[in-house]
CSV table of C-alpha atoms in Angstrom, one decimal:
chain,number,residue,atom,x,y,z
A,1,MET,CA,100.5,68.1,85.8
A,2,PRO,CA,97.7,70.7,86.4
A,3,LYS,CA,94.1,69.6,86.7
A,4,THR,CA,92.1,69.4,83.6
A,5,ILE,CA,90.5,72.7,82.4
A,6,ILE,CA,87.0,72.7,81.0
A,7,PHE,CA,85.9,75.1,78.4
A,8,GLU,CA,82.4,76.5,78.5
A,9,GLN,CA,80.0,74.4,76.4
A,10,THR,CA,79.7,77.5,74.1
A,11,ILE,CA,82.8,79.6,74.0
A,12,LYS,CA,81.9,83.3,73.8
A,13,PHE,CA,84.1,86.2,74.6
A,14,LYS,CA,83.6,89.9,74.3
A,15,LEU,CA,86.4,91.8,72.6
A,16,MET,CA,87.4,94.8,74.7
A,17,THR,CA,89.2,96.6,72.0
A,18,THR,CA,89.6,96.5,68.2
A,19,SER,CA,93.4,96.7,68.5
A,20,TYR,CA,95.6,93.6,68.7
A,21,ILE,CA,99.0,94.7,70.0
A,22,ALA,CA,99.5,94.5,73.8
A,23,LYS,CA,99.8,97.9,75.5
A,24,ILE,CA,102.2,96.3,77.9
A,25,GLN,CA,105.0,94.8,75.8
A,26,LEU,CA,107.2,92.2,77.4
A,27,ASP,CA,110.8,91.1,76.8
A,28,PRO,CA,111.1,87.3,76.7
A,29,ALA,CA,114.5,87.5,78.6
A,30,ALA,CA,112.8,89.4,81.4
A,31,VAL,CA,109.9,87.0,81.5
A,32,GLN,CA,112.4,84.1,81.7
A,33,THR,CA,113.7,85.5,85.0
A,34,VAL,CA,110.2,85.0,86.5
A,35,PHE,CA,110.0,81.4,85.1
A,36,PRO,CA,113.6,80.1,85.2
A,37,LYS,CA,112.7,76.4,85.8
A,38,VAL,CA,113.9,74.0,83.1
A,39,ASN,CA,112.7,70.4,83.1
A,40,PRO,CA,115.7,68.3,82.1
A,41,LYS,CA,113.5,65.9,80.2
A,42,ILE,CA,112.3,68.8,78.1
A,43,GLY,CA,115.5,70.8,77.8
A,44,LYS,CA,116.2,74.5,77.7
A,45,VAL,CA,115.9,74.8,73.9
A,46,LYS,CA,112.3,73.5,73.9
A,47,LYS,CA,111.4,75.4,77.0
A,48,MET,CA,112.7,78.7,75.5
A,49,GLU,CA,110.8,77.9,72.2
A,50,ASN,CA,107.6,77.7,74.2
A,51,LEU,CA,108.3,80.8,76.3
A,52,ASN,CA,109.5,83.0,73.4
A,53,GLY,CA,106.6,81.9,71.3
A,54,PHE,CA,104.2,82.6,74.1
A,55,VAL,CA,105.5,86.1,74.8
A,56,GLU,CA,105.6,87.0,71.1
A,57,CYS,CA,102.0,86.0,70.6
A,58,TYR,CA,101.0,87.8,73.8
A,59,ASN,CA,102.8,91.0,72.5
A,60,ASN,CA,101.0,90.7,69.2
A,61,PHE,CA,97.4,89.9,70.3
A,62,ALA,CA,96.8,90.5,74.0
A,63,ASP,CA,94.7,93.6,73.6
A,64,TYR,CA,92.4,91.7,71.3
A,65,PHE,CA,91.3,89.8,74.4
A,66,GLY,CA,91.4,92.8,76.8
A,67,ILE,CA,94.5,91.7,78.7
A,68,ASP,CA,95.8,95.2,78.8
A,69,ALA,CA,96.3,96.3,82.4
A,70,PRO,CA,99.3,95.5,84.7
A,71,LEU,CA,97.3,93.4,87.1
A,72,GLU,CA,95.7,91.4,84.3
A,73,VAL,CA,99.0,90.7,82.8
A,74,ALA,CA,100.5,89.6,86.1
A,75,TYR,CA,97.6,87.3,86.9
A,76,PHE,CA,97.5,85.9,83.4
A,77,PHE,CA,101.2,85.0,83.2
A,78,SER,CA,101.4,83.6,86.7
A,79,GLN,CA,98.4,81.4,86.2
A,80,VAL,CA,99.5,80.1,82.8
A,81,GLY,CA,103.1,79.8,83.9
A,82,HIS,CA,102.0,77.4,86.7
A,83,GLU,CA,99.7,75.4,84.5
A,84,CYS,CA,102.3,74.7,81.8
A,85,ASP,CA,105.1,74.0,84.3
A,86,GLN,CA,106.9,77.4,83.7
A,87,PHE,CA,106.5,77.0,79.9
A,88,ASN,CA,108.2,73.6,79.9
A,89,ALA,CA,105.1,71.8,78.8
A,90,PHE,CA,102.5,72.7,76.2
A,91,GLU,CA,101.7,69.0,76.2
A,92,GLU,CA,100.7,67.0,79.3
A,93,TYR,CA,103.5,64.9,80.6
A,94,ALA,CA,101.2,62.0,81.5
A,95,SER,CA,100.0,59.5,78.9
A,96,GLY,CA,96.4,60.6,79.1
A,97,GLU,CA,95.2,57.0,79.8
A,98,LYS,CA,93.4,58.3,82.9
A,99,TYR,CA,91.0,60.2,80.7
A,100,GLU,CA,89.9,57.1,78.7
A,101,GLY,CA,86.2,56.8,78.7
A,102,ARG,CA,85.6,60.2,80.3
A,103,LYS,CA,82.2,61.1,78.8
A,104,ASP,CA,82.3,64.5,80.6
A,105,LEU,CA,85.3,65.3,78.3
A,106,GLY,CA,83.6,63.9,75.2
A,107,ASN,CA,86.0,60.9,75.1
A,108,LEU,CA,83.6,58.4,73.6
A,109,TYR,CA,86.0,56.4,71.4
A,110,LYS,CA,88.8,54.0,72.2
A,111,GLY,CA,92.1,55.9,72.4
A,112,ASP,CA,90.5,59.3,73.1
A,113,GLY,CA,92.1,59.5,76.5
A,114,VAL,CA,95.6,59.4,75.1
A,115,LYS,CA,94.8,61.4,71.9
A,116,PHE,CA,93.1,64.2,73.7
A,117,LYS,CA,95.4,64.6,76.8
A,118,GLY,CA,96.3,68.1,77.8
A,119,HIS,CA,97.6,70.4,75.0
A,120,GLY,CA,98.4,74.1,75.0
A,121,ALA,CA,99.4,76.5,77.7
A,122,LEU,CA,96.3,75.8,79.8
A,123,GLN,CA,96.3,72.1,79.0
A,124,THR,CA,93.1,71.8,77.0
A,125,THR,CA,91.9,68.2,77.6
A,126,GLY,CA,89.3,65.9,76.1
A,127,ARG,CA,87.7,65.6,72.6
A,128,THR,CA,85.0,68.2,73.4
A,129,ASN,CA,87.4,70.8,74.7
A,130,HIS,CA,89.7,70.4,71.7
A,131,HIS,CA,86.6,70.8,69.4
A,132,LEU,CA,85.5,74.0,71.3
A,133,ALA,CA,89.0,75.4,71.2
A,134,ASN,CA,89.1,74.7,67.5
A,135,GLU,CA,85.8,76.6,67.0
A,136,ALA,CA,87.0,79.6,68.9
A,137,LEU,CA,90.3,79.8,67.1
A,138,LEU,CA,88.4,79.7,63.7
A,139,LYS,CA,86.5,82.8,64.8
A,140,LEU,CA,89.6,84.9,65.2
A,141,ASP,CA,89.5,87.5,62.4
A,142,PHE,CA,93.3,88.0,62.3
A,143,LEU,CA,94.2,84.5,61.2
A,144,THR,CA,95.8,84.3,57.7
A,145,PRO,CA,94.0,82.0,55.2
A,146,ALA,CA,96.7,79.4,55.7
A,147,GLU,CA,96.4,79.5,59.5
A,148,ALA,CA,92.6,79.2,59.3
A,149,ALA,CA,92.9,76.2,57.0
A,150,LEU,CA,94.7,74.4,59.9
A,151,PHE,CA,91.5,74.4,61.9
A,152,LYS,CA,88.8,73.9,59.2
A,153,GLY,CA,87.2,70.5,59.4
A,154,ASP,CA,87.9,70.3,63.1
A,155,GLY,CA,91.7,70.4,62.6
A,156,ALA,CA,92.5,70.5,66.4
A,157,VAL,CA,90.4,67.3,66.8
A,158,LYS,CA,92.1,65.5,63.9
A,159,ASN,CA,95.5,66.8,65.1
A,160,PRO,CA,95.4,67.7,68.8
A,161,GLY,CA,99.1,68.5,68.8
A,162,LEU,CA,98.3,71.7,66.9
A,163,LEU,CA,97.5,73.2,70.3
A,164,SER,CA,101.0,72.5,71.5
A,165,ILE,CA,102.5,74.9,68.9
A,166,PRO,CA,103.3,78.1,70.8
A,167,LYS,CA,101.1,80.4,68.8
A,168,TRP,CA,98.0,78.2,69.2
A,169,ALA,CA,98.9,77.3,72.8
A,170,THR,CA,98.9,81.0,73.6
A,171,LEU,CA,95.8,82.0,71.7
A,172,SER,CA,93.8,79.1,73.2
A,173,ALA,CA,94.9,80.2,76.6
A,174,MET,CA,93.8,83.8,75.9
A,175,ILE,CA,90.5,82.6,74.5
A,176,TYR,CA,89.9,80.6,77.7
A,177,TRP,CA,90.8,83.6,79.9
A,178,ALA,CA,88.4,85.8,78.0
A,179,SER,CA,85.6,83.2,77.9
A,180,LYS,CA,85.7,82.9,81.7
A,181,ASP,CA,85.8,86.8,82.0
A,182,LEU,CA,88.8,86.5,84.3
A,183,ASN,CA,89.9,90.1,83.9
A,184,ARG,CA,87.1,91.1,86.2
A,185,LEU,CA,88.8,89.2,89.0
A,186,CYS,CA,92.1,91.0,88.5
A,187,LEU,CA,92.0,93.3,91.5
A,188,PRO,CA,94.8,94.1,93.9
A,189,PRO,CA,95.8,90.8,95.7
A,190,ASP,CA,94.7,92.0,99.2
A,191,GLN,CA,91.1,92.8,98.1
A,192,ASN,CA,88.2,90.4,98.1
A,193,VAL,CA,86.3,89.2,95.0
A,194,THR,CA,83.2,87.0,94.7
A,195,ILE,CA,82.7,84.0,92.5
A,196,ARG,CA,80.0,81.4,92.1
A,197,ARG,CA,80.7,77.9,93.3
A,198,PHE,CA,78.7,74.7,93.4
A,199,ASP,CA,78.3,72.4,96.3
A,200,LYS,CA,76.1,69.3,96.5
A,201,VAL,CA,74.5,70.7,99.7
A,202,LYS,CA,74.5,74.4,99.0
A,203,LYS,CA,74.1,74.1,95.3
A,204,TRP,CA,75.2,77.3,93.6
A,205,TYR,CA,76.4,80.0,96.1
A,206,ASP,CA,78.5,83.1,96.3
A,207,TYR,CA,82.0,82.5,97.6
A,208,THR,CA,84.3,85.4,98.6
A,209,CYS,CA,88.1,85.1,98.6
A,210,LYS,CA,91.3,86.8,97.3
A,211,PRO,CA,91.8,87.2,93.6
A,212,ASN,CA,94.6,84.6,93.3
A,213,GLU,CA,92.4,82.0,94.8
A,214,ALA,CA,89.4,83.0,92.8
A,215,ILE,CA,91.2,82.8,89.5
A,216,THR,CA,92.9,79.6,90.4
A,217,ARG,CA,89.5,78.0,91.2
A,218,LYS,CA,88.1,79.2,87.8
A,219,ILE,CA,91.0,77.7,85.9
A,220,ASN,CA,91.9,74.7,88.0
A,221,GLY,CA,88.5,73.8,89.6
A,222,GLY,CA,90.3,73.7,93.0
A,223,VAL,CA,93.3,75.3,94.5
A,224,ASN,CA,96.1,73.0,93.3
A,225,GLY,CA,99.4,74.9,93.1
A,226,LEU,CA,98.0,78.0,94.7
A,227,GLU,CA,101.2,78.8,96.6
A,228,GLU,CA,103.3,78.7,93.4
A,229,ARG,CA,100.7,80.8,91.5
A,230,ILE,CA,100.9,83.4,94.3
A,231,ALA,CA,104.7,83.4,94.2
A,232,LEU,CA,104.8,83.7,90.4
A,233,PHE,CA,102.2,86.6,90.6
A,234,LYS,CA,104.5,88.4,93.1
A,235,LYS,CA,107.5,88.0,90.7
A,236,MET,CA,105.4,89.1,87.7
A,237,SER,CA,104.2,92.1,89.7
A,238,ALA,CA,107.8,93.1,90.5
A,239,LEU,CA,108.7,92.8,86.8
A,240,LEU,CA,105.8,95.0,85.9
A,241,LYS,CA,106.5,97.4,88.8
A,242,ILE,CA,103.0,97.2,90.1
């Protein structure tokens, strides 16, 4: 499974537009050709429920988060597609026991590791990150009263599996994407971009690399799965005729 993502301690994102509907509408059947893998333990029905729900939510709300240019869409889908095992898993395969006692994830109570294992399209992990995702979801002004009620009183902490439901899996991923300002890195793949990295010796320093690597580091913390992310980006680019 992908490496744990970490939300910013305070999730803030700047809305780039007041509209919601994606300028670039996608057909789930076309997206499936980019992400054909089916995990036999999950099954095609569940995988397609995840993929169809993700694409529907993207089509309805992507512009709200500023994901509205072909390169942004290609990078977003390729990165998310890798992180959730090509839409097979909106819940981490592993038990989560390895996160037990992880204070950096806010797992302070017995059983938190398993309870707060990765959920959602970007595998939100840990008590703290589920709480932060919950806060950010509550700030979305397009939720119906019934939807908002799911997250009042820290609903995603009481019931972490909420983030595995396709709509919330998708929205939490778009929130994370916007909170990290990843659209700014969505340049042509042969160009260079600069990100800030931390090293025990160098401390914070500027690091220059290609966009696929930069976005992967911002999401993954390293470069796990970079080759597949690049391959999926190329397939999404072909689909979008970039």
